[in-house]
Coordinates of N, CA and C in Angstrom, one line a residue:
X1 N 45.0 30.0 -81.7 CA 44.8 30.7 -80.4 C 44.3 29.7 -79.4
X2 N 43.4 28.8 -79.8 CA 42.6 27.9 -78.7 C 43.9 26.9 -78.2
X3 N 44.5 26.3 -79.2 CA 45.5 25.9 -78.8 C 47.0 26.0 -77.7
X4 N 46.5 27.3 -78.0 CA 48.0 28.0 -77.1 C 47.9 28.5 -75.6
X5 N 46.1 29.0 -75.9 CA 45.4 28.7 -74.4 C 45.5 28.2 -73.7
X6 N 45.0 26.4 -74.5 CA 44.9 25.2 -73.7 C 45.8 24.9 -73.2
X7 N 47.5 25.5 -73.8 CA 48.8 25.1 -72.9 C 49.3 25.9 -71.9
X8 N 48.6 27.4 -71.9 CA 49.3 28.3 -71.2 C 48.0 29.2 -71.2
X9 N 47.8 29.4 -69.9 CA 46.0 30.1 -69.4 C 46.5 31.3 -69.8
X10 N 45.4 31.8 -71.2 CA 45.6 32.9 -71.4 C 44.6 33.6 -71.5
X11 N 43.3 33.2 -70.8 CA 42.4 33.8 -70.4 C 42.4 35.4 -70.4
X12 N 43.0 35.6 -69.3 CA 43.7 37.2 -68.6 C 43.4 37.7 -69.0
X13 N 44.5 37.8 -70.4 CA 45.2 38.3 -71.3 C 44.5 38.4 -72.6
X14 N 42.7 37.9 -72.5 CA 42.1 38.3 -73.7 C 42.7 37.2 -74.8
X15 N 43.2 35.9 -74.6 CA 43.1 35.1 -75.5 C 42.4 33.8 -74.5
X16 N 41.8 33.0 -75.8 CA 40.9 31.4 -75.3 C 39.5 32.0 -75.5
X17 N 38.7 31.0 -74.9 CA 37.1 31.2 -74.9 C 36.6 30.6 -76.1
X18 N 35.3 30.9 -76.1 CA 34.5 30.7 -77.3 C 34.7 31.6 -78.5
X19 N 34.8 30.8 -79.7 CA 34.9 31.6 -81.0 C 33.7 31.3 -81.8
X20 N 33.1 32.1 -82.7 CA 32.1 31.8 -83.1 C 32.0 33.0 -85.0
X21 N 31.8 32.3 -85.9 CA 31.8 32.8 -87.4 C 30.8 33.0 -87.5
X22 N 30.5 34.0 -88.6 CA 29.5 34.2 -89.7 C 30.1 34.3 -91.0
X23 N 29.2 33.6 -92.3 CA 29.4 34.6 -93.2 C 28.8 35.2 -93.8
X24 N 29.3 36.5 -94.6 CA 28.1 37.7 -95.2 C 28.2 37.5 -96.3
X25 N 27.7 37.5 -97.2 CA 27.3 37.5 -98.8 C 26.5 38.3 -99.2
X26 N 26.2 38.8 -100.4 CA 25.6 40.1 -101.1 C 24.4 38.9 -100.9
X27 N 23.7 37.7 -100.7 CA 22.4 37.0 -100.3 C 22.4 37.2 -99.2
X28 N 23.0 37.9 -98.0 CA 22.7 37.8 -96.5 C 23.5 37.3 -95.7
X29 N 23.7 36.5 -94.7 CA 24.1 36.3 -93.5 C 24.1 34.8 -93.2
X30 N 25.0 34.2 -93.1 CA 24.7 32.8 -92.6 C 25.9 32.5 -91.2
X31 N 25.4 31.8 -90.4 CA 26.2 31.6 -89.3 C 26.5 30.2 -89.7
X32 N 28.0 30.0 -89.1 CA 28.9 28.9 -89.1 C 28.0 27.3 -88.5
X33 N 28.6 26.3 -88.9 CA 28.0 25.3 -88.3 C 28.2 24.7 -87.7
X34 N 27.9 23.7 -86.9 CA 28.4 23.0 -85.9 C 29.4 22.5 -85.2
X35 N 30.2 23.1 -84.1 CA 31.1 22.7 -83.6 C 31.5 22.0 -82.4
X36 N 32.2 20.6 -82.3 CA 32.3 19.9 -81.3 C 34.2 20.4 -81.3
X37 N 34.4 21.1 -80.1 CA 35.5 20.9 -79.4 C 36.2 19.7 -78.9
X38 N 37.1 18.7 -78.7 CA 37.5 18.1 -77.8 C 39.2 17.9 -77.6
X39 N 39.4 18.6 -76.1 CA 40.6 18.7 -75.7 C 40.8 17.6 -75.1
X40 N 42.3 16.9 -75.8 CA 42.2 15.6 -74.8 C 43.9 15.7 -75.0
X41 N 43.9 14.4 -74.3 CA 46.1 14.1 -73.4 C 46.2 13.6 -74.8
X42 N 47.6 13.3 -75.0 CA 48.5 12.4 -76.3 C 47.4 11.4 -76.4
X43 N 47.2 10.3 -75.3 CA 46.7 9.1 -76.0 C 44.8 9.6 -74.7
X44 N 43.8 9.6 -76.0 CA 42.7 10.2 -75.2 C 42.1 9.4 -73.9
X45 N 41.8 9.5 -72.9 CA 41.2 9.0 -72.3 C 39.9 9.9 -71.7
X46 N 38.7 8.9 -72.4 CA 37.8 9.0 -71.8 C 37.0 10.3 -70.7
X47 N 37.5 9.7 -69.5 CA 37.4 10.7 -68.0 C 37.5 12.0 -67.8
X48 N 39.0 11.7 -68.9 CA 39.9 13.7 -69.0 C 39.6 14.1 -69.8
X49 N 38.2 13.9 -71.3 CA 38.2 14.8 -71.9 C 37.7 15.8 -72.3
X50 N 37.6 17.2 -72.2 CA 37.0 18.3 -72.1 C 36.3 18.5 -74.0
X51 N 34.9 18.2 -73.3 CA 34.2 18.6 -74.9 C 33.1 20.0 -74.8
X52 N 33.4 20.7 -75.7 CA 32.6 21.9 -75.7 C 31.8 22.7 -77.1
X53 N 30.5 22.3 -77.3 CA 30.0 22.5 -78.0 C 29.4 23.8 -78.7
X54 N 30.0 24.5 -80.1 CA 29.6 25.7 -80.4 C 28.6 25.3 -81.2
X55 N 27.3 26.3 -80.9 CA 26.3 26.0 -81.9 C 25.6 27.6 -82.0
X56 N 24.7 27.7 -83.2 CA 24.0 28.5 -83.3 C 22.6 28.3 -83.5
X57 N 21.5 28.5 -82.8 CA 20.2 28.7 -83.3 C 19.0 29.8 -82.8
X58 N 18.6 30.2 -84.2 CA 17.4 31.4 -83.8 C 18.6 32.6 -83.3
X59 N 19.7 32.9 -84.2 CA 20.3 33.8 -83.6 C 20.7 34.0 -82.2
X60 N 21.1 32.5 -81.2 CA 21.6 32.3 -80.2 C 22.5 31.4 -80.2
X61 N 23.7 32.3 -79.3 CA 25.0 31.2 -79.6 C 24.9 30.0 -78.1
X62 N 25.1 29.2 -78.6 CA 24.8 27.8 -77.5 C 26.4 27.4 -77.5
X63 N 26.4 27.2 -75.8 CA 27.8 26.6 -75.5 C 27.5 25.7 -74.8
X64 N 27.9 24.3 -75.4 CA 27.6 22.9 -74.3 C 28.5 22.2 -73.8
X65 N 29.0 22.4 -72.4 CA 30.0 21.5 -71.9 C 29.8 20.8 -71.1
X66 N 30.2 19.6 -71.5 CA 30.3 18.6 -70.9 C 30.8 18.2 -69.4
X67 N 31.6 19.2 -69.4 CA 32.2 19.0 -67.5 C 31.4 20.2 -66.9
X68 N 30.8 20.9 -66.7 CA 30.1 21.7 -66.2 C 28.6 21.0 -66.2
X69 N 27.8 21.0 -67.1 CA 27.3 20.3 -67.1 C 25.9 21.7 -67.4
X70 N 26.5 22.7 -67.8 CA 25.8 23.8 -68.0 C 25.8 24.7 -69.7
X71 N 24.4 25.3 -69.9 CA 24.8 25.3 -71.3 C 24.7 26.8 -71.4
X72 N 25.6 27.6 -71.8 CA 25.6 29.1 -71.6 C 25.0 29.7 -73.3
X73 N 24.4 30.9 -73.2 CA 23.4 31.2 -73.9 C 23.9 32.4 -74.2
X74 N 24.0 32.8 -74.9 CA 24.3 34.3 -75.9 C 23.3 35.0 -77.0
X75 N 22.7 35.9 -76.6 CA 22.0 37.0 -77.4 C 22.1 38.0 -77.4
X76 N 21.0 39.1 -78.2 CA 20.9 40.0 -78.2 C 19.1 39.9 -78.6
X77 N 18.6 41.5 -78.3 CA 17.1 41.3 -78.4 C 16.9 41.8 -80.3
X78 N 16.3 41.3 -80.5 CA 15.6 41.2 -82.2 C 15.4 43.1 -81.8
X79 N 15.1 43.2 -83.4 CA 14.0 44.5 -83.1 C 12.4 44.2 -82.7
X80 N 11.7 45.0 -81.5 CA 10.8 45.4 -81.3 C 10.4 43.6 -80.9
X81 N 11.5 42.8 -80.2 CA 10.7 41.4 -79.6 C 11.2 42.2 -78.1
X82 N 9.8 41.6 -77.6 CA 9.6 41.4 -75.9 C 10.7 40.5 -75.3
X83 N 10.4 41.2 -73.8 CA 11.2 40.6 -73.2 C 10.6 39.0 -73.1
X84 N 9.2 38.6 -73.1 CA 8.7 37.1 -73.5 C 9.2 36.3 -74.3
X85 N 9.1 37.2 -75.4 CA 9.2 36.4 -76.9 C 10.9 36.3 -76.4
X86 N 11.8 37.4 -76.1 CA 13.1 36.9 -76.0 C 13.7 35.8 -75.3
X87 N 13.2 35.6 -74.2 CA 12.8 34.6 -73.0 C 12.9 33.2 -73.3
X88 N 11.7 33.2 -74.7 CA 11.4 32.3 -75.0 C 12.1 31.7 -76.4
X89 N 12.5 32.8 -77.3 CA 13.4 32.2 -78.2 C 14.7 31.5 -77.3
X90 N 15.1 32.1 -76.5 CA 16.6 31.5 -75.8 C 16.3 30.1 -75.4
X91 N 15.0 29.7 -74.5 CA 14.7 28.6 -73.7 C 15.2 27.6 -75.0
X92 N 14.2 27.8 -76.3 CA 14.4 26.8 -77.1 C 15.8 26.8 -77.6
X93 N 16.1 27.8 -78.5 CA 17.2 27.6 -78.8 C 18.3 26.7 -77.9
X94 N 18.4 27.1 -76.2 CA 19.4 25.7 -75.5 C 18.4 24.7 -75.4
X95 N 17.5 24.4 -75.9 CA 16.8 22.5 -76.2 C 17.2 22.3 -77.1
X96 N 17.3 23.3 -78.1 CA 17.7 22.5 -79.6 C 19.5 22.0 -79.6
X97 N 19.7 22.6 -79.2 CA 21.6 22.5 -79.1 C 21.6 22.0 -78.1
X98 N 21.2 21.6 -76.7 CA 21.1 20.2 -76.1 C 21.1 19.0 -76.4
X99 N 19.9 18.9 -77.4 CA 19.2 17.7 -78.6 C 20.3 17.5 -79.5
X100 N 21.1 18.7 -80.2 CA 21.6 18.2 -81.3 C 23.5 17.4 -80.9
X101 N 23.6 18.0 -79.2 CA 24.7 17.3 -78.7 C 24.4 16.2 -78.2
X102 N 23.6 15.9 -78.2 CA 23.4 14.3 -77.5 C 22.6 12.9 -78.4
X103 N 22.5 13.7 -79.6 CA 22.5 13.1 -80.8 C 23.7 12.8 -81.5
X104 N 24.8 13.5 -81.1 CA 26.4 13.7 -81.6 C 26.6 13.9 -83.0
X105 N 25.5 15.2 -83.4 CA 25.3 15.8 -85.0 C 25.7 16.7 -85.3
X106 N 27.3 16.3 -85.4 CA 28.2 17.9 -85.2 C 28.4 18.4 -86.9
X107 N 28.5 19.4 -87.7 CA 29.2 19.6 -88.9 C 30.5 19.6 -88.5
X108 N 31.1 19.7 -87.4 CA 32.9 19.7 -87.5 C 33.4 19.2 -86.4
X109 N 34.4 18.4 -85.9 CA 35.0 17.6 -84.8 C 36.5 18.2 -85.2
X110 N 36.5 19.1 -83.9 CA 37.9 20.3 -83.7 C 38.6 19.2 -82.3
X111 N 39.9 18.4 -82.7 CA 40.9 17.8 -81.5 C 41.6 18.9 -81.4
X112 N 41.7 18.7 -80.3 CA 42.8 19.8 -79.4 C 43.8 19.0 -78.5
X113 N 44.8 18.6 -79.1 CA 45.7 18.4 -78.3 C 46.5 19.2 -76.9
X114 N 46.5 18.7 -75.8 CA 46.8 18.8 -74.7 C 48.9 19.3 -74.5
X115 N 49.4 18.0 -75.2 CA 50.8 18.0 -74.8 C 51.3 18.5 -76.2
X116 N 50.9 18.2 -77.3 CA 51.4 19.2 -78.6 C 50.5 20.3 -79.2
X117 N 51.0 21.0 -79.7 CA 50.2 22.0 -80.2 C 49.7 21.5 -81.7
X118 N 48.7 20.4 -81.7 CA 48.3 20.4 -82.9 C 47.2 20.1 -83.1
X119 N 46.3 21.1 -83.8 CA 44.8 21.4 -83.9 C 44.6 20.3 -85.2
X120 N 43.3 19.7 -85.1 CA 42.8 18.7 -86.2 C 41.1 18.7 -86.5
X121 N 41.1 19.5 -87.7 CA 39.7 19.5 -87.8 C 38.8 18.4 -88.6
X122 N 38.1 17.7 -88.5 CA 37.4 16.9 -89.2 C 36.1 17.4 -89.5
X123 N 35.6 17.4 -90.6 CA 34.5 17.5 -91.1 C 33.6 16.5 -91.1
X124 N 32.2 16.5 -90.4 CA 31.5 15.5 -90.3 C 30.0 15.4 -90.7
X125 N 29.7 16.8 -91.3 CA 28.3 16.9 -92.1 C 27.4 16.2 -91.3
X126 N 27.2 16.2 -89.8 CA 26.5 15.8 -89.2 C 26.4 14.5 -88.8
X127 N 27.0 13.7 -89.7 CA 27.0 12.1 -89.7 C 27.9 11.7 -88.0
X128 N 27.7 10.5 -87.3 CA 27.8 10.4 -86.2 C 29.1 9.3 -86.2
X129 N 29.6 9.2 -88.4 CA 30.7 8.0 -87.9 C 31.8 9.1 -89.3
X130 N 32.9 8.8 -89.4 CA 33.8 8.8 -90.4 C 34.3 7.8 -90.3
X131 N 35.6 7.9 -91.6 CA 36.8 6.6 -91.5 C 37.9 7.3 -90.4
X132 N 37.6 8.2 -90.0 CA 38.7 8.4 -89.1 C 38.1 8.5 -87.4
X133 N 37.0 8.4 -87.1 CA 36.3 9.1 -85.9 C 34.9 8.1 -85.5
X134 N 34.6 8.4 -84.8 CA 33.0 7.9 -84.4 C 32.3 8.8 -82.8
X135 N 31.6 9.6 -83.5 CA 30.6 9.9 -82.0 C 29.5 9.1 -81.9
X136 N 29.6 8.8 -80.5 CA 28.4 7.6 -80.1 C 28.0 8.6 -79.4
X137 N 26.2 8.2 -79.4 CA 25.5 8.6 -78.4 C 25.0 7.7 -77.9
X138 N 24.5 7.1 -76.4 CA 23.7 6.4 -76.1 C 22.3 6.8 -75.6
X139 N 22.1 8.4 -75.1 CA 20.9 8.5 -75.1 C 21.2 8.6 -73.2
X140 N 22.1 9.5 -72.6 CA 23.0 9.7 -71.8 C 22.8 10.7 -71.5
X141 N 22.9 11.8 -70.8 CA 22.3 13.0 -71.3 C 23.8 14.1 -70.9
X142 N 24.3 14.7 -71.9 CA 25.8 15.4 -71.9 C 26.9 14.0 -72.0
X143 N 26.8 13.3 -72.5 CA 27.2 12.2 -72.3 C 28.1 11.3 -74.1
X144 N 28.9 11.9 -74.4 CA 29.3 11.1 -75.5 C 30.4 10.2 -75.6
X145 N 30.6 9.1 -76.8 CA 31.6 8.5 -76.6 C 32.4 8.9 -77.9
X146 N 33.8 8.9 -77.7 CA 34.9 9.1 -79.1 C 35.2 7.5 -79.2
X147 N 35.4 7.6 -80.7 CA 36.1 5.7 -80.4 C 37.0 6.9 -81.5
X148 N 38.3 6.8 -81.1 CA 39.3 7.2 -82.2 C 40.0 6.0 -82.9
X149 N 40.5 6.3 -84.4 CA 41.0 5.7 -84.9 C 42.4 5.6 -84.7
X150 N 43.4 4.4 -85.0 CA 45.3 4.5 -84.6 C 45.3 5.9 -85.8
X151 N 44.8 5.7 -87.1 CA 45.0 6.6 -88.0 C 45.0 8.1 -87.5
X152 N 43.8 8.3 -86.8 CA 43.2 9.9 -85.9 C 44.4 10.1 -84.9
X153 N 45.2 9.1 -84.3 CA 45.7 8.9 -82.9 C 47.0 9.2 -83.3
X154 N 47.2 9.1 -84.5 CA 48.4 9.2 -85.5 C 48.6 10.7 -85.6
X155 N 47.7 11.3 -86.3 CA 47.4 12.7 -86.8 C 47.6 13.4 -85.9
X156 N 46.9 13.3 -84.7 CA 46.8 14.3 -83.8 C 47.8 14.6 -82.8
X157 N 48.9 13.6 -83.0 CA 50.1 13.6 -82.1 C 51.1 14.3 -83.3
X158 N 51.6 14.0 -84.5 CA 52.1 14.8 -85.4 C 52.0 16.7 -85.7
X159 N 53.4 16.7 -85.3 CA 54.1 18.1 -85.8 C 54.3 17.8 -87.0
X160 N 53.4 18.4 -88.4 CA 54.1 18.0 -89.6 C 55.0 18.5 -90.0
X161 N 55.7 18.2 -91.2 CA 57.0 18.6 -91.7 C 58.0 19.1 -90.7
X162 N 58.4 18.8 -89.4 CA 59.5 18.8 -88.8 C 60.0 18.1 -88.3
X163 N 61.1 17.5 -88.8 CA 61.8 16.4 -88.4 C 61.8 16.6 -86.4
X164 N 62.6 17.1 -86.1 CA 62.7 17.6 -84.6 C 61.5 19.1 -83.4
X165 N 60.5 19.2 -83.4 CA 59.7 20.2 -83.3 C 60.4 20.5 -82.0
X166 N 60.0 22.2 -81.7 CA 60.2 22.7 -80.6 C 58.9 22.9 -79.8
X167 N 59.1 23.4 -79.0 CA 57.2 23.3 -77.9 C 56.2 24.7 -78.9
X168 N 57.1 25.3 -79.4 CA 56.1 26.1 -80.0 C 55.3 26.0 -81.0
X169 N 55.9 24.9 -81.9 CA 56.0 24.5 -83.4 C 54.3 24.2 -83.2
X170 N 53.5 23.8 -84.6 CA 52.5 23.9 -84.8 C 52.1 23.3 -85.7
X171 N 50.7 22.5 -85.5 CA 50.3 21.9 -86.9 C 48.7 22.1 -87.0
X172 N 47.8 22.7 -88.0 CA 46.9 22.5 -87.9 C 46.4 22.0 -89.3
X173 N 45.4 21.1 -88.9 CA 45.1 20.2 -90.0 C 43.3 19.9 -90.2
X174 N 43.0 19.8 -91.8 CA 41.7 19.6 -92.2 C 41.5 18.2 -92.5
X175 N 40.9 17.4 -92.4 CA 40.5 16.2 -92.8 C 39.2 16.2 -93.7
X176 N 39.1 15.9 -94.4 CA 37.4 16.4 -95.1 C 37.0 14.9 -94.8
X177 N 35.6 15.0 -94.9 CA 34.6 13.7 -94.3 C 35.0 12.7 -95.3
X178 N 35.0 11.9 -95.0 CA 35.2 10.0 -95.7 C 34.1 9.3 -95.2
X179 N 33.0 8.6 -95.9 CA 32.3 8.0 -95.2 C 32.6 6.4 -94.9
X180 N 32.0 6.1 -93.7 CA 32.2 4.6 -93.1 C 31.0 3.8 -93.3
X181 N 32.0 2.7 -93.5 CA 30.7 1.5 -94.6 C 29.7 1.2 -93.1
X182 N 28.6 0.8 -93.2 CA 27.8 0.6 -92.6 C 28.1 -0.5 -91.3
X183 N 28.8 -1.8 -92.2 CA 29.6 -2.9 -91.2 C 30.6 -1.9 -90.5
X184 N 31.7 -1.5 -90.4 CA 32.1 -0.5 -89.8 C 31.5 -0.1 -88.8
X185 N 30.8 0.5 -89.4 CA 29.7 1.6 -88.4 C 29.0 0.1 -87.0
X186 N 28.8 -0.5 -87.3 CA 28.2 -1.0 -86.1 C 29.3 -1.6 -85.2
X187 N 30.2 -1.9 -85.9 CA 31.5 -2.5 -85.2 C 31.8 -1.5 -83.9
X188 N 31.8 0.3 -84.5 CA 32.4 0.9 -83.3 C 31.2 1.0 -82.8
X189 N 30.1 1.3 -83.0 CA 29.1 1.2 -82.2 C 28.9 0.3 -81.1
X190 N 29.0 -1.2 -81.3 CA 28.6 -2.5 -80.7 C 30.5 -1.4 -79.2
X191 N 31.4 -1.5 -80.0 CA 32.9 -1.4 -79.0 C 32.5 0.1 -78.1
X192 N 31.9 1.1 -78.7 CA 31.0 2.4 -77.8 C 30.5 2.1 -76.8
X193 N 29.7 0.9 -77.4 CA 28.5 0.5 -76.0 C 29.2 -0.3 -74.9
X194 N 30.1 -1.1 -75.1 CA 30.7 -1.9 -74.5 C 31.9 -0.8 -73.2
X195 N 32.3 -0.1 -74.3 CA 33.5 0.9 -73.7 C 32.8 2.0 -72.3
X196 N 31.7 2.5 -73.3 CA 31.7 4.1 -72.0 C 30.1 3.5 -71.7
X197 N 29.2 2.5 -72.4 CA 28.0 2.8 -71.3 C 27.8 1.4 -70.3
X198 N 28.3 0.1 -71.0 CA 28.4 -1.0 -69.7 C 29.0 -0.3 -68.8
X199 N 30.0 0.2 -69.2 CA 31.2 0.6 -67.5 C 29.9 1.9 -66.4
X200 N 29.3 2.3 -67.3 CA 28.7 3.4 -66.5 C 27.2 3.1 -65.5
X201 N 27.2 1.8 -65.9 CA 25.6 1.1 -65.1 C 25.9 0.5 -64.4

């Protein structure tokens, strides 16, 4: 659905927006984990890309985006908490999902392709690099950098298994985390710093 959105506003009509899981188990209730959105063109650039962060804490859904530059806040009151204590659980909860986006400590990195309809999820257990991806932080505030892989750049442009796709056609895809060797890791780092925060000083 977020997909089909992004190509055709379907707002109106009660499709798009924020989605957000739980799951229930005969042990209780646990809420979904971390999601970084990012909507970007065939080949990403930087400038144009729309990132929007689902998070949950203290039973508060946290939405952080990046082009607004505002972080919208979703509750409900506990039993028998004040309107203080409510006040005040919300304040924190958008510091903590502020902090944890600009740390770039997502459990999942959701691409949204722009010109094909093809959703790509990566699993990232928080970690800030894979073999396919890297979120940089510099310490920026709402501020992250993607260094994508040709391999990621590969994926996310692919309609699988159809030789010829039509505009409707569809692919959505899981990657599970692969970790990146440490040399790696500083390589996109040292090319992060270079790429989105020289250009920005």
């Amino acid at each position: 659905m977020q997909s089909y959105s992004v190509h055709d506003y379907l707002l109106p009509r009660g499709v798009g927006g924020a989605f957000v899981a739980a799951w229930v188990t005969p042990s209780g209730a646990r809420w979904q984990g971390d999601h970084l959105y990012v909507i970007h063109d065939a080949v990403p650039n930087p400038a144009d890309m729309i990132m929007c962060a689902t998070m949950v804490r203290d039973d508060v859904l946290c939405l952080v985006n990046n082009q607004t530059g505002n972080t919208k806040l979703i509750t409900w009151p506990h039993r028998s908490e004040s309107e203080h204590a409510l006040t005040t659980r919300v304040e924190a909860a958008g510091n903590k999902s502020l902090g944890t986006f600009d740390d770039a400590a997502f459990d999942y990195f959701i691409s949204i392709n722009k010109h094909k309809h093809v959703v790509t999820v990566l699993e990232m257990c928080g970690e800030q690099h894979t073999a396919l991806v890297s979120l940089c932080a510099h310490g920026i505030d709402g501020k992250l950098g993607v260094v994508w892989t040709e391999e990621l750049l590969r994926i996310v442009n692919t309609i699988a298994g159809i030789e010829a796709p039509e505009h409707l056609h569809m692919t959505l895809g899981f990657q599970p985390f692969i970790e990146l060797n440490l040399e790696h890791q500083q390589e996109r780092e040292q090319f992060a710093w270079e790429s989105f925060v020289d250009q920005s000083i």
